[in-house]
Amino acid sequence: MARPGSGVLVSMGAGYSPSMARVVVWEWLNEHGHWRPYGAAVCHHIENVLKGDARGTVILGQVDEQLAPYVIDLQSMHQFRQDTGTMRPVQRNFYDPSSAPGKGIVWEWENDCGSWTAYDMELCVSVQNAYEKQHPWLDLSSLGFSYVVDFDGMSQTNRQSQRKRRIRRRMDLAYPLIAGSIPKSQSWPVGTNSGTPCTCQQCLLVHSTRVASNAILALQQRRKLYGTEGGAKQTGAVVRQSNTFVGTSLWSASTTVAGGHHNNMSIGGGGGGKVEMSGVNFPCAPAMVTLPTKHSLTINGQNNLNRPGTQRITVTANRGTIPPGDLEVPALPVKNLTGSGSLHPALAGMTGILMCAAGLPVCLTRAPKPILHPPPVNKSDLKPVPGINSIRRKTKKKHIRRGKNPEDVVRRYTEKIKTLPDEDCTICMERLNTASGYDSVLIFKNIKPELVGKLGRCGHIYHLLCLVAMYNNGNKDGSLQCPTCKAIYGEKTGTQPPGKMEYHVIPHSLPGHSETKTISIVYDIPAGIQTNEHPNPGKKYSARGFPRHCYLPDNEHGRRVLKLLITAWDRRLIFTIGTSSTTGETDTVVWNEIHHKTEFGSNLTGHGYPDPNYLDNVTRELAAQGVGEDNLKD
C-alpha cells in the first residue's frame, strides 16, 4: 500500500547541541569530490587507534581484508595506498545519535554490476529521516543529486533520464558514539602509546618503513649541518625508533637475523654507504637497519608518514661528518610493485616514496597519466568509415514535439484484459481491482480510474490512468516505456541540445586492437538556452569539455556500434541536460547513460582500452534506449 503523507525536499538544516553525545563517521574523498564513508567496523577501529596514539597510523587491513593496501596517517589526515602511493584526504564527521549511522541503518542502491553501493552519509541520513516520517518520496536535488527516491517502490529515479534503480535499507553495526566537545581542528595532539605494537606482517612493514625513513632523513640532515669535510671517529650505528612504537623490541641495533628467509634492499655506492633492510618475511624474524659502518647516528622523536620537519636529530661531538662518497646514491628503480620479486611490494612502494620525499634520487614507479588522445593526425590521413556514407551528423534547434494525445498513445500499446490478477499496479502501488492512485490528480473523459490494460509485448499490467500520468511526465514523444522491464514501445527520443557529431578513421591502433585502425568520434555541443523539454526552460546551460573525443576499433563490430551511435545521436539520446556526477554542476550537458571510451592509449580511468567487453556492453545500453540492431540498415 502507498505510504501516507506527501513527498519532501531535503532540508539542509537541523543540528544539535555540541554538548550532546554524537556519532563519529570517518570518510574519504573520492575522485568525484564526494566524501565516502568507511564502514562502521572500520570507524570503530580508527577511533580505537586514535585514543591510543593521536598521531599514529591506522592499518585498515586489520579490520577489513579488502582494505589491506590502505593505511591512514592521523596527523596529516590522509589515506595512503601502500602499493601505489595514492593519497586521499580523510575527515572525521559527526552525526546525531538518532540518525541512520547511530542506529546502524545503511541505505544502498543497486549498481550496473548487480551489487549494492552505500549512499554518501549525508544522503543516507536524509533518506532515513524521510523514511521515518513516512514520506512516500524524497527529492535529492538540494544535495546536488538529480534523483527522486520512491519509498513505496523502493527505487530511485534519475530526473533527467528517468532511469530507475532498486534501493534497499539494511541493518548493520552502529557507528562509534563519543561524548564531549568536538575538536576545533583535526590536527590531533600527540598521544601516548604505552602498549606493544601489533606484530602482524602489515604492521611490521609500516614500522620498518618508518625506521628506514628515519635513517635516510638523518643522513640528509647531517650533510646539511656539517658539510662534506671531517672524519669519522666512531664505528657504531644506533637507530632509535619513533616514540610512536615505544615499548617494543622489534628493532634493535644489536640484533641480527639468523636463519629463515632474507629479503634485502640495499641503497649504496661510492664509499660504502648502505642502508640494508633484512628479514622482510615477517613476522617471525627480527629485523635490523644498518647505517654505514664509518658513522654513528642517533635519531629521536616522532616520525610519521609524509611528515617532514618533525624529527629531532641529536649528534654528539664524537661523531664525524659524512664523506661525500657515502651520499652518492644511485637511482633505485622501485618497479614491479605487483610482481613476485624478492622485495615486498608494499615495502618497496612506501620506502621509495619516503626516499623521494627526502630528496634522494629514486626512480619510483607511479601511476602514469591517461593517454587521452592519439598522436597528431594530418587531415589527409582522416578517412571515411567503411560502410557509412557521411562523415558528420548535425542536430538543429528543435522545439518540443507535440506528441499525440496521451490517451491515444496509451491505448495504442495496451490491450484489454478480462480477468484482473490479484496484484498491485507498480506505478501507483494500489491494487489493480481498485481505482488508480492518480484518480484525484488526472481527469480524462475517456479513461476511467478503474480501467486496466496490458502492454502488448511484455505483458505487464497497469492502470491506464497511471500509464497516462507516466507518459505526461516524460518527453511526450509518442513512445511508451514499461516501468518494470524497460521495454520501449514506439521510437524513443531524448532532449539532447543541438550540436554536431563527426567520425573518421585514423591510422592508429587502440590497445587490444593492434590489427585494426581506429574510428575517432568527435561530439561538439555549444552552450545555449534550455527549452520547454529541459529541466529549467529559459535558463542557460553550460557545455563543459567539448569537443569530446571518443574511440572505437575499426572492425566489423566497431562499425556496427558506430551505426547504432549515429541512430542514437539522430534521436537525441547521447547527451542530456542535468547535473554532472563529476563536478556537481547543474544545468550542464552530461552523458545520457550510453558509455563512451574517451581514453585513446590507456585505461586508467576505466574509459579506455583494452576492454574486451565494451562493444557488447554499449550495444546493450543502446538497446535499453530503444536503439537495437534491428534499426541498422544494410
XYZ file of C-alpha atoms in Angstrom:
634
model
C 0.000 0.000 0.000
C 1.051 3.562 -0.523
C 2.764 5.379 2.339
C 0.721 8.225 3.857
C 1.774 11.853 3.680
C 3.395 13.815 0.923
C 6.878 13.805 -0.575
C 9.594 16.081 0.680
C 12.615 18.011 -0.488
C 15.815 17.536 1.510
C 16.225 20.083 4.293
C 19.756 21.275 4.855
C 19.290 22.438 8.442
C 18.793 20.609 11.746
C 21.660 20.496 14.143
C 22.046 19.500 17.769
C 23.718 20.737 20.899
C 27.524 20.377 20.860
C 27.431 19.105 24.447
C 25.447 16.026 23.443
C 26.907 12.661 22.571
C 27.451 12.210 18.883
C 28.163 9.502 16.342
C 31.527 9.535 14.543
C 31.801 8.626 10.858
C 35.187 8.612 9.108
C 35.065 9.437 5.391
C 37.464 9.597 2.455
C 37.335 11.904 -0.591
C 36.898 10.130 -3.928
C 37.910 11.351 -7.377
C 34.473 12.921 -7.937
C 34.774 15.185 -4.895
C 32.311 13.164 -2.784
C 33.020 12.084 0.799
C 32.517 8.327 1.007
C 32.007 6.725 4.451
C 34.084 3.890 5.821
C 32.083 1.033 7.283
C 31.073 1.039 10.939
C 33.621 -1.621 11.907
C 36.430 0.359 10.266
C 35.339 3.548 12.069
C 35.421 1.724 15.421
C 38.954 0.580 14.620
C 40.089 4.105 13.683
C 38.623 5.553 16.895
C 40.403 2.900 18.987
C 43.738 3.744 17.374
C 43.041 7.469 17.799
C 42.584 7.027 21.565
C 45.961 5.345 21.906
C 48.040 7.450 19.512
C 46.519 10.578 18.030
C 49.395 10.908 15.538
C 49.705 7.275 14.699
C 48.905 5.191 11.656
C 45.713 3.174 11.219
C 46.157 -0.062 9.301
C 42.775 -0.726 7.729
C 43.598 -4.276 6.691
C 43.434 -5.356 10.322
C 39.658 -4.992 10.324
C 38.727 -5.363 6.625
C 40.703 -7.637 4.289
C 39.529 -5.692 1.233
C 41.292 -2.591 2.626
C 44.608 -4.379 3.200
C 46.662 -1.988 0.966
C 45.458 1.111 2.839
C 46.709 2.970 5.908
C 45.548 6.292 7.406
C 48.035 8.825 8.775
C 46.114 10.586 11.550
C 48.305 13.684 11.721
C 48.144 14.578 8.042
C 44.581 13.158 7.777
C 45.288 11.243 4.570
C 44.612 7.716 3.398
C 47.708 6.145 1.839
C 47.728 3.166 -0.525
C 50.948 1.288 0.110
C 51.388 -0.428 -3.256
C 50.746 2.601 -5.493
C 51.425 5.605 -3.277
C 47.982 7.127 -3.931
C 46.885 9.528 -1.187
C 43.368 10.799 -0.461
C 42.124 13.198 2.248
C 40.064 11.768 5.103
C 37.802 13.529 7.584
C 36.075 12.807 10.889
C 32.404 13.754 10.687
C 29.775 13.888 13.425
C 26.077 12.995 13.381
C 23.177 12.859 15.791
C 22.906 9.541 17.687
C 19.313 9.188 16.482
C 20.375 9.418 12.814
C 20.975 6.496 10.464
C 24.651 5.847 11.414
C 23.744 5.948 15.113
C 21.137 3.232 14.559
C 23.293 1.151 12.220
C 20.982 1.750 9.246
C 22.534 1.676 5.787
C 20.774 2.735 2.567
C 22.175 1.314 -0.674
C 21.451 1.451 -4.413
C 21.952 -1.306 -6.973
C 24.758 -0.587 -9.442
C 25.211 -1.852 -13.005
C 27.059 -4.969 -11.792
C 24.121 -6.070 -9.659
C 25.911 -5.357 -6.372
C 24.917 -2.773 -3.775
C 26.616 0.597 -3.159
C 26.070 2.614 0.020
C 24.819 6.184 -0.277
C 27.026 9.033 0.913
C 26.389 9.503 4.624
C 24.656 12.883 4.196
C 22.262 11.254 1.725
C 21.793 8.224 3.963
C 20.809 10.468 6.896
C 18.357 12.457 4.748
C 16.802 9.331 3.228
C 16.350 7.712 6.649
C 14.765 10.874 8.091
C 12.210 10.968 5.279
C 11.579 7.223 5.644
C 10.903 7.531 9.374
C 8.456 10.381 8.735
C 6.642 8.088 6.255
C 7.051 10.387 3.268
C 6.257 8.494 0.044
C 9.143 10.070 -1.855
C 12.248 12.248 -1.372
C 13.811 14.736 -3.811
C 17.625 14.843 -3.503
C 18.180 17.807 -5.829
C 19.080 20.192 -2.981
C 22.039 17.938 -2.162
C 23.300 18.115 -5.730
C 21.841 14.816 -6.969
C 19.185 14.701 -9.671
C 17.310 11.758 -8.167
C 13.942 11.099 -6.576
C 13.715 8.274 -4.033
C 10.425 6.361 -4.069
C 9.874 4.544 -0.755
C 6.787 2.694 -1.947
C 8.602 1.064 -4.839
C 11.998 1.126 -3.040
C 13.647 2.692 -6.074
C 15.463 5.837 -7.153
C 14.722 7.584 -10.451
C 17.031 9.856 -12.417
C 15.047 13.037 -13.059
C 16.679 13.590 -16.474
C 16.983 10.121 -17.956
C 14.070 8.563 -15.994
C 16.272 5.551 -15.366
C 15.172 3.660 -12.289
C 17.335 1.619 -9.908
C 16.438 -0.515 -6.928
C 17.355 0.663 -3.432
C 17.370 -1.168 -0.127
C 17.575 -0.479 3.604
C 19.555 -2.832 5.808
C 20.776 -3.011 9.385
C 24.477 -3.027 10.224
C 26.765 -2.283 13.151
C 26.113 1.155 14.666
C 28.901 3.726 14.239
C 31.016 4.681 17.311
C 29.465 7.041 19.863
C 31.543 9.675 21.673
C 30.823 12.390 24.227
C 32.429 15.788 24.863
C 33.180 18.791 22.729
C 34.007 18.466 19.032
C 37.689 19.228 18.290
C 38.160 22.601 16.584
C 40.519 21.010 14.110
C 41.655 17.564 13.182
C 45.372 18.111 13.795
C 45.278 15.858 16.799
C 47.603 16.392 19.789
C 50.349 13.873 20.340
C 49.011 10.913 22.237
C 50.803 8.407 24.389
C 51.333 4.866 23.311
C 52.464 2.596 26.067
C 51.266 -0.624 24.534
C 53.199 -3.127 22.474
C 52.655 -2.726 18.720
C 50.943 -5.407 16.753
C 53.321 -7.955 15.254
C 51.310 -8.812 12.188
C 53.092 -8.600 8.834
C 51.390 -5.408 7.722
C 52.169 -3.529 10.972
C 55.799 -4.565 10.764
C 56.008 -3.285 7.198
C 54.782 0.128 8.297
C 57.160 0.142 11.266
C 60.119 -0.884 9.115
C 59.434 1.862 6.588
C 59.423 4.463 9.320
C 62.785 3.316 10.653
C 64.249 3.398 7.150
C 62.929 6.898 6.625
C 64.464 7.992 9.922
C 67.908 6.863 8.795
C 67.640 8.403 5.349
C 66.387 11.771 6.576
C 69.066 11.881 9.247
C 71.830 11.338 6.693
C 70.472 14.239 4.678
C 70.254 16.476 7.743
C 73.764 15.530 8.827
C 75.112 16.566 5.466
C 73.428 19.971 5.774
C 74.723 20.545 9.313
C 78.344 19.502 8.896
C 79.159 19.842 5.223
C 81.413 17.351 3.475
C 84.604 17.593 5.496
C 85.726 15.747 8.601
C 86.405 12.214 9.580
C 84.553 9.519 11.349
C 85.552 8.873 14.918
C 83.208 6.086 15.841
C 82.058 2.974 14.067
C 78.835 2.107 15.895
C 75.427 2.865 14.418
C 72.355 3.289 16.582
C 68.905 3.871 15.198
C 66.401 4.758 17.900
C 62.846 4.095 16.847
C 59.969 6.557 16.854
C 58.202 7.295 20.138
C 55.063 6.039 18.462
C 56.339 2.494 18.997
C 57.916 2.833 22.459
C 57.903 -0.403 24.360
C 58.805 -2.779 21.540
C 61.968 -4.686 20.905
C 61.293 -5.272 17.234
C 64.162 -3.041 16.145
C 67.489 -3.432 17.784
C 70.893 -2.272 16.664
C 72.448 -5.289 18.311
C 70.162 -7.892 16.826
C 70.936 -9.722 13.622
C 68.834 -12.086 11.585
C 69.879 -15.655 11.907
C 68.305 -18.188 9.639
C 64.929 -18.015 7.988
C 64.139 -16.122 4.814
C 66.012 -12.948 3.947
C 64.801 -10.282 1.566
C 67.233 -7.388 1.356
C 67.053 -3.928 -0.121
C 70.307 -2.002 -0.419
C 70.897 1.654 -1.190
C 74.548 2.467 -1.595
C 77.545 3.295 -3.659
C 80.867 5.085 -3.552
C 82.411 4.821 -0.104
C 80.246 2.040 1.135
C 77.241 3.979 2.393
C 74.472 1.452 2.724
C 71.001 1.041 4.182
C 70.074 -2.591 4.435
C 66.714 -3.983 5.426
C 66.701 -7.673 6.260
C 64.075 -10.115 7.349
C 61.223 -8.753 5.298
C 59.413 -12.076 5.531
C 57.712 -11.269 8.812
C 56.510 -11.912 11.452
C 58.926 -14.448 12.936
C 62.354 -12.958 12.302
C 63.509 -9.674 13.844
C 64.991 -7.057 11.550
C 67.861 -4.577 11.651
C 68.643 -1.316 9.893
C 72.385 -0.828 9.364
C 73.914 2.540 8.595
C 77.388 2.961 7.062
C 79.930 1.446 9.397
C 82.071 4.609 9.370
C 79.436 6.702 11.117
C 77.357 6.830 14.297
C 73.901 8.321 14.361
C 71.038 8.625 16.839
C 67.544 9.678 15.776
C 64.957 10.613 18.355
C 61.405 11.869 18.158
C 58.087 11.481 16.482
C 58.169 10.296 12.885
C 55.233 9.519 10.705
C 54.378 9.195 7.041
C 54.616 12.392 4.986
C 55.652 14.476 7.973
C 58.813 16.380 7.082
C 60.500 18.533 9.675
C 59.208 16.723 12.772
C 62.366 14.792 13.638
C 64.707 15.893 16.439
C 68.208 14.829 15.464
C 70.881 14.550 18.170
C 74.513 14.462 17.100
C 77.221 14.153 19.779
C 80.670 15.683 19.494
C 82.462 12.434 18.834
C 80.578 11.803 15.622
C 82.328 12.662 12.398
C 80.906 14.087 9.252
C 79.866 12.003 6.307
C 82.260 11.857 3.366
C 80.619 12.847 0.119
C 81.223 9.431 -1.361
C 78.772 7.876 1.064
C 75.952 10.058 -0.242
C 76.467 9.317 -3.940
C 73.343 7.175 -4.069
C 72.397 5.828 -7.477
C 68.782 5.844 -8.628
C 66.862 2.931 -7.181
C 64.268 1.539 -9.576
C 61.286 0.623 -7.432
C 59.309 -1.262 -10.025
C 57.197 -4.360 -10.480
C 55.175 -3.462 -7.396
C 52.600 -6.119 -8.138
C 55.067 -8.757 -9.211
C 56.540 -11.670 -7.291
C 60.058 -10.386 -6.727
C 62.100 -10.748 -3.567
C 61.123 -7.277 -2.372
C 57.721 -6.949 -0.722
C 55.538 -4.677 -2.915
C 54.194 -2.576 -0.050
C 57.676 -2.106 1.430
C 59.088 -1.130 -1.961
C 56.352 1.392 -2.651
C 56.402 3.051 0.775
C 60.185 3.172 1.054
C 60.547 4.577 -2.437
C 58.073 7.356 -1.711
C 59.804 8.282 1.551
C 63.213 8.330 -0.146
C 61.864 10.567 -2.883
C 60.450 12.956 -0.268
C 63.868 13.039 1.424
C 65.488 14.234 -1.798
C 67.260 11.012 -2.724
C 67.437 10.150 -6.439
C 64.781 7.455 -6.589
C 63.149 6.101 -9.712
C 59.680 5.451 -8.309
C 57.004 3.768 -10.331
C 53.841 5.845 -10.035
C 50.507 5.876 -11.774
C 51.009 7.174 -15.310
C 48.790 9.864 -16.740
C 45.995 8.678 -19.012
C 46.683 8.886 -22.751
C 43.537 10.666 -23.880
C 44.389 11.465 -27.496
C 46.248 9.753 -30.359
C 49.385 11.200 -31.965
C 48.721 14.169 -34.271
C 46.954 13.224 -37.497
C 47.011 15.191 -40.750
C 43.700 15.990 -42.372
C 44.776 13.989 -45.389
C 45.020 10.897 -43.139
C 41.398 11.170 -41.999
C 39.365 8.626 -43.953
C 35.622 7.904 -44.087
C 34.405 4.912 -42.116
C 33.807 1.957 -44.484
C 30.119 1.220 -44.955
C 28.965 4.658 -43.764
C 28.306 7.309 -46.390
C 28.532 10.527 -44.392
C 31.222 11.803 -42.025
C 29.054 14.000 -39.766
C 25.602 14.470 -38.277
C 24.075 17.763 -37.153
C 21.095 18.446 -34.954
C 19.423 21.795 -35.235
C 17.373 23.555 -32.617
C 14.212 21.548 -32.155
C 11.151 22.578 -30.240
C 9.381 20.066 -28.124
C 7.454 17.625 -30.238
C 3.755 17.820 -29.929
C 3.117 14.207 -29.248
C -0.208 12.667 -29.990
C -2.950 12.644 -27.450
C -1.733 10.766 -24.316
C -4.884 8.653 -24.292
C -4.274 7.561 -27.900
C -0.632 6.687 -27.175
C -1.545 4.537 -24.169
C -4.387 2.768 -25.933
C -2.174 2.061 -28.967
C 0.256 -0.053 -26.954
C -2.111 -1.722 -24.460
C -4.678 -4.495 -24.646
C -7.836 -5.059 -22.659
C -7.871 -7.886 -20.148
C -10.901 -9.744 -18.871
C -9.655 -11.117 -15.568
C -7.639 -8.871 -13.263
C -4.714 -10.505 -11.408
C -4.590 -10.139 -7.646
C -1.591 -7.802 -7.540
C -0.552 -4.156 -7.256
C -0.091 -1.628 -10.032
C 3.644 -0.955 -9.756
C 3.178 2.719 -10.736
C 0.696 3.861 -8.065
C 1.110 0.814 -5.753
C -2.664 0.437 -5.443
C -4.448 -2.843 -6.146
C -5.393 -3.367 -9.767
C -9.003 -4.095 -8.788
C -9.313 -0.635 -7.219
C -9.100 2.862 -8.672
C -5.771 4.297 -9.788
C -3.785 6.349 -7.292
C -3.968 9.209 -9.794
C -7.763 9.321 -9.601
C -7.847 12.737 -7.938
C -4.815 14.063 -9.852
C -5.662 13.430 -13.505
C -9.025 13.540 -15.157
C -9.589 12.171 -18.664
C -13.037 11.769 -20.149
C -12.280 8.542 -21.991
C -10.153 6.821 -19.327
C -11.818 5.883 -16.082
C -9.644 5.358 -12.958
C -10.671 1.677 -12.758
C -9.592 0.772 -16.309
C -6.642 -1.628 -16.547
C -4.562 -2.591 -19.585
C -1.750 -4.972 -20.545
C 1.232 -3.832 -22.585
C 1.370 -5.743 -25.855
C 4.877 -7.239 -25.979
C 5.965 -7.636 -22.363
C 2.515 -8.320 -20.862
C 2.882 -6.155 -17.740
C -0.395 -4.788 -16.395
C -1.134 -1.276 -15.101
C -3.960 1.178 -14.591
C -4.412 3.055 -17.861
C -4.562 6.327 -15.933
C -1.177 5.513 -14.359
C 0.327 4.978 -17.815
C -1.089 8.335 -18.937
C 0.477 10.023 -15.887
C 3.826 8.392 -16.652
C 3.660 9.480 -20.294
C 2.855 13.086 -19.331
C 5.879 13.102 -17.020
C 8.229 12.097 -19.859
C 9.282 13.545 -23.183
C 5.814 13.151 -24.757
C 7.352 11.924 -27.996
C 4.761 9.283 -28.810
C 6.728 6.412 -27.242
C 5.994 4.493 -24.070
C 8.439 2.586 -21.845
C 7.388 -0.192 -19.485
C 8.456 0.814 -15.960
C 9.024 -2.814 -14.972
C 11.086 -4.358 -17.776
C 12.043 -1.133 -19.634
C 10.638 -2.435 -22.934
C 10.127 0.501 -25.327
C 7.038 0.909 -27.470
C 7.445 3.272 -30.418
C 10.544 5.351 -31.152
C 12.059 6.897 -28.055
C 13.691 10.319 -28.436
C 15.678 12.388 -25.972
C 16.305 16.013 -25.047
C 19.852 16.368 -26.373
C 20.642 20.031 -27.230
C 21.788 20.971 -30.759
C 25.320 20.152 -31.890
C 27.292 18.035 -34.325
C 28.856 14.575 -34.456
C 31.812 13.712 -36.710
C 33.515 10.369 -37.283
C 36.620 9.316 -39.234
C 39.134 6.518 -39.423
C 42.609 7.455 -38.161
C 45.830 5.472 -38.860
C 46.476 4.429 -35.235
C 45.544 1.356 -33.224
C 43.876 1.040 -29.834
C 45.364 -1.140 -27.067
C 43.967 -4.630 -27.545
C 43.167 -3.943 -31.225
C 46.635 -3.762 -32.729
C 45.476 -5.316 -36.019
C 42.961 -2.577 -36.834
C 42.860 1.172 -37.230
C 40.666 3.392 -35.064
C 37.327 5.148 -35.522
C 37.527 8.598 -33.980
C 34.219 10.205 -32.937
C 34.043 13.906 -32.076
C 30.988 15.389 -30.360
C 30.660 19.170 -30.209
C 27.782 20.868 -28.408
C 27.837 24.608 -27.603
C 26.244 26.254 -24.572
C 22.751 27.615 -25.029
C 19.313 28.267 -23.540
C 17.078 25.496 -22.238
C 13.722 24.912 -23.939
C 10.440 23.538 -22.604
C 11.716 19.966 -22.786
C 14.601 20.693 -20.407
C 14.643 20.930 -16.591
C 14.705 24.752 -16.374
C 13.232 26.366 -19.522
C 14.659 29.772 -20.337
C 17.765 29.250 -18.211
C 21.270 28.988 -19.699
C 23.023 25.630 -19.816
C 26.795 25.100 -19.963
C 28.702 22.644 -22.155
C 31.965 21.647 -20.458
C 34.709 19.601 -22.075
C 33.588 19.933 -25.685
C 34.588 18.849 -28.229
C 34.637 15.365 -26.695
C 36.731 12.702 -28.442
C 35.731 9.031 -28.320
C 37.184 5.914 -29.928
C 36.083 2.591 -31.416
C 38.107 -0.121 -33.150
C 37.731 -0.031 -36.929
C 36.430 -3.564 -37.303
C 33.044 -5.051 -38.128
C 31.797 -4.894 -34.538
C 33.081 -1.341 -34.055
C 31.393 -0.107 -37.247
C 28.125 -1.715 -36.174
C 28.309 0.120 -32.840
C 29.052 3.368 -34.697
C 25.887 2.958 -36.769
C 23.891 2.492 -33.559
C 25.509 5.575 -32.038
C 24.603 7.594 -35.134
C 20.987 6.471 -34.747
C 21.079 7.399 -31.049
C 22.513 10.814 -31.967
C 19.748 11.396 -34.516
C 17.205 10.531 -31.817
C 18.977 12.942 -29.402
C 19.817 10.228 -26.863
C 23.601 10.586 -26.433
C 23.538 13.664 -24.179
C 21.028 15.452 -21.998
C 20.953 18.462 -19.680
C 21.242 17.755 -15.988
C 23.665 17.636 -13.044
C 27.255 16.484 -13.569
C 28.119 13.475 -11.405
C 31.785 14.518 -11.572
C 31.639 18.205 -10.643
C 28.130 18.547 -9.221
C 27.399 21.408 -11.637
C 23.736 21.799 -12.518
C 22.214 22.855 -15.842
C 25.044 21.422 -17.903
C 25.355 18.952 -20.781
C 26.001 15.429 -19.444
C 26.249 11.915 -20.858
C 22.911 10.091 -21.045
C 23.835 6.602 -19.799
C 25.456 5.417 -23.033
C 29.087 4.865 -22.120
C 31.881 6.026 -24.440
C 35.621 5.380 -24.462
C 37.422 8.709 -24.103
C 40.948 7.368 -23.429
C 42.865 6.515 -26.575
C 46.043 4.806 -25.369
C 45.303 3.687 -21.799
C 42.561 2.501 -19.478
C 43.471 4.210 -16.214
C 40.030 5.737 -15.615
C 38.009 2.795 -16.922
C 37.099 4.788 -20.044
C 39.768 3.335 -22.336
C 41.177 0.171 -23.855
C 41.797 -2.724 -23.656
C 38.254 -3.643 -22.661
C 37.116 -6.839 -24.373
C 33.504 -6.450 -23.180
C 32.936 -2.797 -24.093
C 31.374 -3.262 -27.541
C 28.881 -5.789 -26.191
C 28.110 -3.628 -23.148
C 27.464 -0.455 -25.140
C 25.285 -2.428 -27.552
C 23.110 -3.469 -24.591
C 22.998 0.131 -23.325
C 21.850 1.329 -26.731
C 19.200 -1.391 -26.846
C 17.936 -0.182 -23.442
C 17.373 3.214 -25.100
C 15.404 1.597 -27.904
C 18.286 1.565 -30.402
C 18.708 -2.093 -31.298
C 20.373 -3.918 -34.121
C 17.008 -4.129 -35.863
C 17.454 -0.391 -36.505
C 20.525 -0.981 -38.675
C 20.059 -0.552 -42.385
C 22.040 -2.608 -44.837
